Coordinates of C-alpha atoms and ligand atoms in Angstrom, one line a residue:
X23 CA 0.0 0.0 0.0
X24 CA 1.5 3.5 -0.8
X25 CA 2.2 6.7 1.4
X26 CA -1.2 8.8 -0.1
X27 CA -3.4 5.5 0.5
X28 CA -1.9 5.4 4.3
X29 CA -2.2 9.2 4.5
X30 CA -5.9 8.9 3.7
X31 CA -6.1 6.1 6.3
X32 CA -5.2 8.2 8.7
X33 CA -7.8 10.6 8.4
X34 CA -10.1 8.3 9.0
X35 CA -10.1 8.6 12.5
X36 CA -13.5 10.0 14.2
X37 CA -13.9 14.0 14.0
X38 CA -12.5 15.7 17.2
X39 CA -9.8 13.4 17.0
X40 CA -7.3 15.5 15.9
X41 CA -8.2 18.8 17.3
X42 CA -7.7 17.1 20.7
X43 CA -3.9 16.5 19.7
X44 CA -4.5 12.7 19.2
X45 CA -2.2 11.1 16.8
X46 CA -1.1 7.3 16.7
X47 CA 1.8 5.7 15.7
X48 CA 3.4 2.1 16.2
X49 CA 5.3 1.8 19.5
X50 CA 8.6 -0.3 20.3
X51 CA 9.6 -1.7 23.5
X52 CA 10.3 1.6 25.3
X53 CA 6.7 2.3 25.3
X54 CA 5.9 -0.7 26.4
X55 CA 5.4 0.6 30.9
X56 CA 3.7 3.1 29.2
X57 CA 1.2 0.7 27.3
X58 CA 0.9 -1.7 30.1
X59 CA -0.2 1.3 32.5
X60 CA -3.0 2.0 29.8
X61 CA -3.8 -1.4 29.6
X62 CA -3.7 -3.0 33.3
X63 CA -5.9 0.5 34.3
X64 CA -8.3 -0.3 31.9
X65 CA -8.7 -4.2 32.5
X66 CA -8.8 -3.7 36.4
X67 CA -6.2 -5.9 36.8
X68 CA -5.0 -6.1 40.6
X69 CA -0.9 -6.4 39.7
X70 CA 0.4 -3.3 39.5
X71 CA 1.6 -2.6 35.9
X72 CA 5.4 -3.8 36.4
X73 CA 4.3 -7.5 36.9
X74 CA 2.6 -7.4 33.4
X75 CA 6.0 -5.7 31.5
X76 CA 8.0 -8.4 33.0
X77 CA 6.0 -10.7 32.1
X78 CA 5.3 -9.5 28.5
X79 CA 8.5 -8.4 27.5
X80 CA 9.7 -11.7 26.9
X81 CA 6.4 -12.8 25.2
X82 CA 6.2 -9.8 22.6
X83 CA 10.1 -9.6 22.3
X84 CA 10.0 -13.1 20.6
X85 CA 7.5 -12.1 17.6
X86 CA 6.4 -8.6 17.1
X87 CA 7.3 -5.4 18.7
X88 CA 6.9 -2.5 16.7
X89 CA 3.5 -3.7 16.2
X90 CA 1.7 -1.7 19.5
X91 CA -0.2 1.0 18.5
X92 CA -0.5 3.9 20.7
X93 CA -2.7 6.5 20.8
X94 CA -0.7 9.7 22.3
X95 CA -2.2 13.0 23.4
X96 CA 0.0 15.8 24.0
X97 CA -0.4 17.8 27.1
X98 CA 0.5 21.4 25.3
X99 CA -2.9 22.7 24.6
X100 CA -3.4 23.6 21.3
X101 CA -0.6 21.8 20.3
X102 CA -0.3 18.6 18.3
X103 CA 1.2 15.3 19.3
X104 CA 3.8 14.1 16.7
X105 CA 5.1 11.0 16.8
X106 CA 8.6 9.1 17.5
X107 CA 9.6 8.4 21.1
X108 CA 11.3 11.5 21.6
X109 CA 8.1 13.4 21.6
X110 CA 6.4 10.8 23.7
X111 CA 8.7 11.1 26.2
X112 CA 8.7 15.0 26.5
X113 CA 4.9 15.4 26.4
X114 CA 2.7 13.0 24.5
X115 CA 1.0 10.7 27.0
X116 CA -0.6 7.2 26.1
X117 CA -4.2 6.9 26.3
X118 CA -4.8 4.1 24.2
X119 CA -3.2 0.8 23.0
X120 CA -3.8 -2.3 20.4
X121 CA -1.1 -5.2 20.0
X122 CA -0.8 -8.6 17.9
X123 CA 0.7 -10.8 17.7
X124 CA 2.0 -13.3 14.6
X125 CA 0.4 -16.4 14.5
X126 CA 0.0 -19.5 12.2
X127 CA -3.7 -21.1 12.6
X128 CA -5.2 -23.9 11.1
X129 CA -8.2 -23.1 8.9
X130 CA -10.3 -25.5 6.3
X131 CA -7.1 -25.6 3.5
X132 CA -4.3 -25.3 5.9
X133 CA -2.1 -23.2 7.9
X134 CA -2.3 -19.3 7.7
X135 CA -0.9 -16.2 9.3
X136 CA -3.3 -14.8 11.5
X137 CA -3.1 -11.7 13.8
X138 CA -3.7 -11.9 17.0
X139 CA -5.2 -9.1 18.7
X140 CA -4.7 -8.3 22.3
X141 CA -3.6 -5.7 24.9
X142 CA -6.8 -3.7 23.7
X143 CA -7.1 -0.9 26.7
X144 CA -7.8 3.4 26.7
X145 CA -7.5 5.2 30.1
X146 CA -10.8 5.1 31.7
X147 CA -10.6 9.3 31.7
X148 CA -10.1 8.9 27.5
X149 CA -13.0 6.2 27.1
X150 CA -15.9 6.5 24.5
X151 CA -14.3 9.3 22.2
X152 CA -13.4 7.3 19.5
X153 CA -9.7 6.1 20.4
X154 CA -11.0 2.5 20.2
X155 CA -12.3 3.3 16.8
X156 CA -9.3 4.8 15.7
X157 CA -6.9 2.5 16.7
X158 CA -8.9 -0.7 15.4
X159 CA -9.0 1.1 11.3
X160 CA -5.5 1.8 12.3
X161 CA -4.9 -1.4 13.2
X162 CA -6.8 -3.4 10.5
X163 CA -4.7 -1.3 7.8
X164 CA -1.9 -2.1 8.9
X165 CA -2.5 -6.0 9.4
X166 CA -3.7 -5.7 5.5
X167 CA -0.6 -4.1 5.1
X168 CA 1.6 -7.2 6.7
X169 CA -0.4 -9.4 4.4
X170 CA -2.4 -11.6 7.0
X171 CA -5.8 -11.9 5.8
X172 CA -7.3 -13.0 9.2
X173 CA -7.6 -11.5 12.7
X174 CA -8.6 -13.6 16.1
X175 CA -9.0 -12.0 19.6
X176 CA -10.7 -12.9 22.7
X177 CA -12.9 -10.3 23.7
X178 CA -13.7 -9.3 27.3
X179 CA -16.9 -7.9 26.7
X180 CA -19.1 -9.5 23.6
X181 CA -20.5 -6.2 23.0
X182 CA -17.2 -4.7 21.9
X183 CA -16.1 -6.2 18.7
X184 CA -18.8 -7.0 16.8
X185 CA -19.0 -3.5 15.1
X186 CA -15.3 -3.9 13.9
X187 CA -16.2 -6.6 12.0
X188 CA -14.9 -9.5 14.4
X189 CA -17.4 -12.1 15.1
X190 CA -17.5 -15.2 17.2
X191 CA -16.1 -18.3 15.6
X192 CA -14.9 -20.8 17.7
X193 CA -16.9 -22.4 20.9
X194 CA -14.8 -23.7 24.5
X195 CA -16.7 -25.5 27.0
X196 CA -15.9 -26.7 30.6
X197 CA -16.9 -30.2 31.2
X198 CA -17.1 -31.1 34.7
X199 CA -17.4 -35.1 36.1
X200 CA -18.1 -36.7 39.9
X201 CA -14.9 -39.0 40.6
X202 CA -17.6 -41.4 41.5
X203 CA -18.9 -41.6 37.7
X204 CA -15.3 -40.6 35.9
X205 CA -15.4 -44.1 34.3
X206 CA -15.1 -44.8 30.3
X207 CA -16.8 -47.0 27.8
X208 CA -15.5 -50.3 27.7
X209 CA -14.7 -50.2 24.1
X210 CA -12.7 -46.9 24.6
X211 CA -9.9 -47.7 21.8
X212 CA -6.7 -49.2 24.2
X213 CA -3.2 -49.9 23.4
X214 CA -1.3 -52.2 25.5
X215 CA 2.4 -51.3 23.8
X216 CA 1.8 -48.2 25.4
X217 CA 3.6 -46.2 28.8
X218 CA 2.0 -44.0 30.9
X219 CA 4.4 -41.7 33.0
X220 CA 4.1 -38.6 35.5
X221 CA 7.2 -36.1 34.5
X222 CA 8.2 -32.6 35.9
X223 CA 7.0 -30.3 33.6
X224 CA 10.4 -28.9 32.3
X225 CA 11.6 -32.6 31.8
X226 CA 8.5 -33.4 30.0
X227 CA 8.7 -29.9 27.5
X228 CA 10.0 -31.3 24.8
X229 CA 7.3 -34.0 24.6
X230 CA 4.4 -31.8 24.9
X231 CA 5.9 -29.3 21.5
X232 CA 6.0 -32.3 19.8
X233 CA 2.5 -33.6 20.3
X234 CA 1.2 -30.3 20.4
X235 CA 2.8 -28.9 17.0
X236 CA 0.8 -31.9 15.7
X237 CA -2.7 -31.4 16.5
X238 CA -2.3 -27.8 16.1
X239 CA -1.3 -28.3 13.0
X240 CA -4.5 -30.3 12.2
X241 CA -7.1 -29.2 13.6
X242 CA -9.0 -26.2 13.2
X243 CA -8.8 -22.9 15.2
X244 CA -5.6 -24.1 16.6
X245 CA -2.2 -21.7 17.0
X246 CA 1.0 -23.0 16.5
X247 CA 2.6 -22.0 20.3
X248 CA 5.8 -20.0 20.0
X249 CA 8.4 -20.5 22.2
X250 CA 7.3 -17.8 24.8
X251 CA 3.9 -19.0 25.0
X252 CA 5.3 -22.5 26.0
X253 CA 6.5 -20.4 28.8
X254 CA 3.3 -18.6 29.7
X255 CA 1.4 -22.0 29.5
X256 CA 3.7 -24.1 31.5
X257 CA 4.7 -21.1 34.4
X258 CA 4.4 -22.6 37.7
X259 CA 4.2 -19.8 39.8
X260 CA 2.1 -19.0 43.1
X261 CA 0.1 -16.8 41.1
X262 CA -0.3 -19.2 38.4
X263 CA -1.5 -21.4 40.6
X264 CA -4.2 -20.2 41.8
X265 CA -4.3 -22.0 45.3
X266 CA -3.9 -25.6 43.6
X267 CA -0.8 -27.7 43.3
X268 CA 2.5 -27.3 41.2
X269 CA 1.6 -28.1 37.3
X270 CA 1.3 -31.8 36.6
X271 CA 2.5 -33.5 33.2
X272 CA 1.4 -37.1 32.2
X273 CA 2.7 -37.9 29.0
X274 CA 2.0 -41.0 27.1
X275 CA 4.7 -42.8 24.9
X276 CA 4.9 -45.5 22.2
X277 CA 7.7 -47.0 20.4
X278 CA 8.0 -44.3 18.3
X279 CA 7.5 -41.7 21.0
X280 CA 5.3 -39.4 22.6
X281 CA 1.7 -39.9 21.6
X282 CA -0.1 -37.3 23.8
X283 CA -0.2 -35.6 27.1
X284 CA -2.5 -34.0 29.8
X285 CA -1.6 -31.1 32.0
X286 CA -3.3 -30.8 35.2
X287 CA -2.9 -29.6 38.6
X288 CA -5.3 -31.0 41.8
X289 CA -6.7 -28.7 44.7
X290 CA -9.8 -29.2 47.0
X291 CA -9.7 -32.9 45.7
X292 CA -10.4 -31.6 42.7
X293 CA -8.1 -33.0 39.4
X294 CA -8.3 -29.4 37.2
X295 CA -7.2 -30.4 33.6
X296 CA -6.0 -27.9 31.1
X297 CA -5.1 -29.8 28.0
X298 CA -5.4 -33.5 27.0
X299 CA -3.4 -33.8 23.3
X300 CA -2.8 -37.1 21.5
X301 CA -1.7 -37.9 18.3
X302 CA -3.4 -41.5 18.7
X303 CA -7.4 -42.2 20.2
X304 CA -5.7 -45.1 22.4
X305 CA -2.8 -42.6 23.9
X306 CA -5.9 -40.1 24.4
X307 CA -7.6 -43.4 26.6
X308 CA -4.7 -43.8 28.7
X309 CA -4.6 -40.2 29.8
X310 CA -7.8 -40.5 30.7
X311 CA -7.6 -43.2 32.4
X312 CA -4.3 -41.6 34.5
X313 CA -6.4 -39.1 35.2
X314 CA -9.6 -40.7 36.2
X315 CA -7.1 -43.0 38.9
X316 CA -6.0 -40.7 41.0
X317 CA -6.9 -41.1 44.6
X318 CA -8.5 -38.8 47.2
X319 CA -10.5 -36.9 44.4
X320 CA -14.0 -35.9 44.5
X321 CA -14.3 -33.9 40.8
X322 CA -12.9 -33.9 37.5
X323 CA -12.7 -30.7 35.7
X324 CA -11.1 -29.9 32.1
X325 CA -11.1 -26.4 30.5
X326 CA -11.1 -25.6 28.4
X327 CA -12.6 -28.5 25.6
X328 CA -13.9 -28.3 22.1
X329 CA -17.5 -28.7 21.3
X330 CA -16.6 -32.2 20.1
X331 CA -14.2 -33.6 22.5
X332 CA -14.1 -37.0 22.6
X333 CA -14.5 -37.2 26.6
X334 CA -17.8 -36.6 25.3
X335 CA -18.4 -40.0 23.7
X336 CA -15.5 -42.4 25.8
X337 CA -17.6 -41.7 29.0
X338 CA -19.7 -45.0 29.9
X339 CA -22.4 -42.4 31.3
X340 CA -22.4 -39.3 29.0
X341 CA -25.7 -37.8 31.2
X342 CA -23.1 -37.2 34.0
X343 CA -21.0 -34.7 32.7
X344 CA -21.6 -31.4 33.4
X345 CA -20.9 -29.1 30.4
X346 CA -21.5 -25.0 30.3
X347 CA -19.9 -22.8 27.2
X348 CA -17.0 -21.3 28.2
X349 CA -15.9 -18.6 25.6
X350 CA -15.3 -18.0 22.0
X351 CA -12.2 -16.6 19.8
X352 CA -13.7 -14.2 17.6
X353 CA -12.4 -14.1 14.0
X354 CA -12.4 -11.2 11.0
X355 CA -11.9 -11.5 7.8
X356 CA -8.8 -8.2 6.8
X357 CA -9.1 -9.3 3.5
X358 CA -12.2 -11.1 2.2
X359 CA -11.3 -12.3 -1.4
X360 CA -7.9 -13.5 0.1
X361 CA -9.2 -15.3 2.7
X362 CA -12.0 -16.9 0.7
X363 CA -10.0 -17.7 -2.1
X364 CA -7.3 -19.7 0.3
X365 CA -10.2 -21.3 2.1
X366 CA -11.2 -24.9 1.0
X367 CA -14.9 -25.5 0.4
X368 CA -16.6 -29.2 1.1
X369 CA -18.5 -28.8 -2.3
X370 CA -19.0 -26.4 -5.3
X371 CA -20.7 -22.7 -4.8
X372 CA -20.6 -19.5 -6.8
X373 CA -22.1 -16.8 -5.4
X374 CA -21.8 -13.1 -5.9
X375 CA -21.8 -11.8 -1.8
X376 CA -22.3 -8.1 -1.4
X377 CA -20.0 -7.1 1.3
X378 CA -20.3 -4.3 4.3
X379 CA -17.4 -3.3 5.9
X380 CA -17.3 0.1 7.8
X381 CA -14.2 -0.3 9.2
X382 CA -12.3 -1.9 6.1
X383 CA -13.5 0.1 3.3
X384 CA -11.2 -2.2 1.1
X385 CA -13.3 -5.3 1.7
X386 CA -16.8 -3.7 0.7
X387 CA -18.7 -4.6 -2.8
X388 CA -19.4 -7.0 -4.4
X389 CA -17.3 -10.5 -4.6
X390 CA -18.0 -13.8 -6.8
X391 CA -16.7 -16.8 -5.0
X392 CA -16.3 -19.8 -7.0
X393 CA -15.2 -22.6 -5.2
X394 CA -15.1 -26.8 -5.6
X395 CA -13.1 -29.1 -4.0
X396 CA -9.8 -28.4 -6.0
X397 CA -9.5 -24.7 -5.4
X398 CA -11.4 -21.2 -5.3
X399 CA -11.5 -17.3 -6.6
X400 CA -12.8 -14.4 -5.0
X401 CA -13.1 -11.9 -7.5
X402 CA -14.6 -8.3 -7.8
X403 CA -17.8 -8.4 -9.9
X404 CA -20.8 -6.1 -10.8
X405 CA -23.3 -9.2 -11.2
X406 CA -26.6 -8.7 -9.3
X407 CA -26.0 -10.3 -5.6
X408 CA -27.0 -13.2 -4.0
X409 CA -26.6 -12.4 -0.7
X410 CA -26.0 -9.1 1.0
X411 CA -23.9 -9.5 4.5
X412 CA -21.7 -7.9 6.5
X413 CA -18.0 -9.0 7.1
X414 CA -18.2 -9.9 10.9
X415 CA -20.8 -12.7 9.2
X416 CA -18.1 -14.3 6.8
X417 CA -15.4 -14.2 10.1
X418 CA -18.5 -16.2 11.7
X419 CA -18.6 -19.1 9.9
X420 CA -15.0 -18.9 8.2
X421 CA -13.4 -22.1 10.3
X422 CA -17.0 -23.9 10.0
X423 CA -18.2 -23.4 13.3
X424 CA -21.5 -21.2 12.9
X425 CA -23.4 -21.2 9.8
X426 CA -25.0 -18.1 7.3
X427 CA -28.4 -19.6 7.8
X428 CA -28.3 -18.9 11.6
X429 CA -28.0 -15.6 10.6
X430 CA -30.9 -15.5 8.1
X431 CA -33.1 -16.9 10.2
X432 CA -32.5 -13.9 12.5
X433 CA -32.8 -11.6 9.6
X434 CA -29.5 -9.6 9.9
X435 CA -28.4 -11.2 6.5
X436 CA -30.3 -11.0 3.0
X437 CA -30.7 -13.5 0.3
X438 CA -31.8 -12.4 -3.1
X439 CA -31.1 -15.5 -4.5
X440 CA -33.2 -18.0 -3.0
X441 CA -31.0 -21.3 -1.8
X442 CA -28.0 -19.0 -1.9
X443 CA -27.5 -18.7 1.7
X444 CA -27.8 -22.3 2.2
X445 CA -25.6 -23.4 -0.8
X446 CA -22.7 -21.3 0.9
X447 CA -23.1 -23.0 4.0
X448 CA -22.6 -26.6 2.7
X449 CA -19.7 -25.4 0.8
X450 CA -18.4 -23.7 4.2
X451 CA -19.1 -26.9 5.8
X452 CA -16.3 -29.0 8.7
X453 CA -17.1 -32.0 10.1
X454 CA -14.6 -30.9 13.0
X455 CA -15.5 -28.3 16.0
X456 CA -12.9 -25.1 15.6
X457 CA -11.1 -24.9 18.7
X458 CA -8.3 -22.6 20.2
X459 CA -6.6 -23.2 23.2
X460 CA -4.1 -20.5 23.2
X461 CA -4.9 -17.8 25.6
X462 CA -3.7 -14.4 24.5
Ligands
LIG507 C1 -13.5 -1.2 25.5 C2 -12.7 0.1 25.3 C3 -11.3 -0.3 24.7 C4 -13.4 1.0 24.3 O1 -12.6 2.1 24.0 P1 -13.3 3.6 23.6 O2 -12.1 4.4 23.2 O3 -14.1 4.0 24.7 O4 -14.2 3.1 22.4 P2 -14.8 4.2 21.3 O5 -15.0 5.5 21.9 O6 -13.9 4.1 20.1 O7 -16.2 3.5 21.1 C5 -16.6 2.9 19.9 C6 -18.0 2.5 20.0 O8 -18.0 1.3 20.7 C7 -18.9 1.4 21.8 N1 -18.3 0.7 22.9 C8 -17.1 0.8 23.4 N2 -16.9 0.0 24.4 C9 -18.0 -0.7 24.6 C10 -18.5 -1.6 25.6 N3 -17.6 -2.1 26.5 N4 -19.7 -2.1 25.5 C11 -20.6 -1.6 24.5 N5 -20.2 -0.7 23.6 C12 -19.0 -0.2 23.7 C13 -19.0 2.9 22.1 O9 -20.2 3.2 22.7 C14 -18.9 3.4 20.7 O10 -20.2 3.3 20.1 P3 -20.7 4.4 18.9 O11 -19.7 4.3 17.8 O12 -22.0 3.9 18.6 O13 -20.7 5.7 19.6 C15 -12.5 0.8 26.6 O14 -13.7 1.2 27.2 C16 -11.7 0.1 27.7 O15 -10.5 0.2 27.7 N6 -12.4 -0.8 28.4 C17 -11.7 -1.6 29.4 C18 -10.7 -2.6 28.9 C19 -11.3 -3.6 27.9 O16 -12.5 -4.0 28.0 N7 -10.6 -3.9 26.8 C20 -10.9 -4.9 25.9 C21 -10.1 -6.1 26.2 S1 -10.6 -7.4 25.2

């Protein structure tokens, strides 16, 4: 993209903004106290904001700084904030912040880059006068701009991200289980050639990449896990704790290696699980049944699990699990025809979608998508639509987990063609649940 197209980007941002001496600019790692203050202030957190730089720095160090994006004010009245860190340290004050970081997720076709959005704070004294908005167009430009056609992010609040085009697309659930009824089906697939150890969790680190790089690489929604977050998910800290015991690893080898692991710590005779990852359905029985055998426990808990885990169907009684939603990763489309025309379609559609975007002007208009089974376009077009949406719907249903027609049925979508909605949903179809389990 060229200087006049950024230029024009930048006046995008709401009116007043400006005049109040707002500018933004990408930040480095000597903004990043600055950030943090922003951020921790505006999330409530009870550290003060020192914990969360030294835990960050190493995180953001390893994939993207330069990519915060700051909001500054200046404190000269009248006067305008410019950017570089000279100027920030001299006068212009952070009031707002956006980060992401670089990931590879698994979507229907493959692996992609995705951006993933966090450390979304403004100071509670700077809220609801558009330095949100700004920073998000900003932000969305300049993913465009890196060339990843997707966004994910958690979202604290569900009525936050919706208007910028993100849109829930992934589903977590707890699932809860009395020791007393923690028993499987007898024709839960076993393996006798298999071992079942309890490892220190630093001893067992290797073993848990390997499985893990695996199934993330294989199953929907999944992130590849950097080196850093292997730190964040295995810390073992009193805080990290959360009252219950050190971190536990089981890991669960064949000849050939490691086949799967759980991770899991116990408290209040309770066995809290945070992952269970095999390669193999009969190393993914064994962990189970580790887990199921420990003594002195009253409860079983795992969090969080995909809508299809297959605890689900390996209990003997599924009507005692307890099971309540959990959250969602919420997905956007930064480029539509890209990330249609890299997507992989269960069976033939060609539609002509007429697409809103207020927030990515570049993504609004009309598109043809032809897809089958051996590839796909997404092309601009003049035709006559045959469905009318907006782009939060497409980041929806884009790993397979929601579908168009949910949306139709509740009106915010419009077919012109009749069947067109649900053509595009069987075309969008997975026959697996999306599911992240990387906490960002
Ligand atoms: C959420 C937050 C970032 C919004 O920042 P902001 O600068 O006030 O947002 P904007 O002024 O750009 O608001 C944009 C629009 O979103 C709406 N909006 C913003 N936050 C909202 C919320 N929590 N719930 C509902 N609507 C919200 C605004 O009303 C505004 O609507 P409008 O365009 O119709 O007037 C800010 O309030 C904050 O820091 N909150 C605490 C931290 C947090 O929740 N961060 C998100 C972590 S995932």
């Amino acid at each position: 993209m060229g200087q006049a197209e950024r230029s024009e980007r930048v006046e995008t941002v709401p009116e007043g903004f400006a005049e109040r001496g707002w500018t933004i600019r990408a930040g480095g790692k000597d903004d990043l106290p600055a950030v943090v203050e922003v951020v921790a202030e505006a999330l409530l957190t009870k550290e003060e904001p020192g914990f969360w730089v030294d835990r960050l720095d190493p995180v953001l160090a390893e994939d993207h700084y330069g990519r915060q994006l700051l909001a500054l004010e200046t404190d000269r009245p009248g006067g305008a904030a410019e950017s570089g860190d000279e100027r920030l340290v001299e006068g212009g004050r952070v009031i707002g912040a956006v980060n992401a970081f670089s990931f590879r997720m698994s979507v229907p076709g493959g692996t992609r880059a995705a951006a993933g959005v966090t450390g979304v704070g403004v100071w509670p004294t700077r809220r609801r006068r558009g330095v949100l908005t700004a920073l998000m167009r900003r932000q969305l430009a300049d993913i465009r701009d890196r060339g990843e056609k997707l966004a994910v992010l958690w979202a604290s609040e569900g009525a936050i991200y919706g208007r910028f085009g993100y849109a829930p697309a992934t589903s977590a659930y707890e699932i809860g289980v009395e020791a007393a009824h923690a028993r499987l089906r007898p024709d839960a697939p076993r393996d006798p050639g298999l071992t079942t150890e309890l490892v220190r969790v630093f001893r067992a680190r290797a073993a848990l990449e390997r499985v893990h790089a695996a199934v993330a690489d294989r199953e929907v929604g999944r992130v590849q896990r950097s080196r850093a977050f292997w730190d964040t998910t295995l810390r073992d800290t009193p805080d990290s704790r959360q009252g219950r015991s050190p971190l536990k690893a089981v890991v669960v080898s064949g000849p050939d290696g490691p086949q799967g692991y759980a991770l899991y710590r116990t408290g209040n005779r309770e066995v809290y699980v945070q992952e269970v990852l095999a390669t193999a359905p009969a190393a993914r029985t064994a962990l189970y049944e580790h887990l199921f055998s420990r003594d002195l426990v009253t409860r079983l808990v795992f969090t969080p699990t995909s809508q299809d885990d297959p605890l689900r169907h390996l209990i003997a009684d599924p009507k005692r699990l307890s099971v309540t939603f959990d959250d969602s990763l919420w997905l956007r489309l930064v480029d539509v025809p890209g990330a249609l025309a890299e997507r992989s379609y269960a069976a033939p559609v060609d539609v002509v979608l007429e697409v809103s975007d207020r927030h990515a002007p570049w993504n609004e208009g009309r598109w043809r998508l032809r897809a089958d089974r051996s590839g796909a376009t997404c092309e601009p077009t003049e035709d006559a639509p045959d469905l009318s949406l907006d782009v939060s719907h497409l980041g929806a249903v884009h790993l397979g987990g929601r579908t168009l027609t949910g949306y139709l049925r509740s009106g915010l979508i419009t077919e012109h063609t009749p069947g067109a909605v649900g053509g595009l949903d069987t075309a969008l179809f997975r026959p697996d649940a999306p599911f992240c389990d990387l906490a960002f």
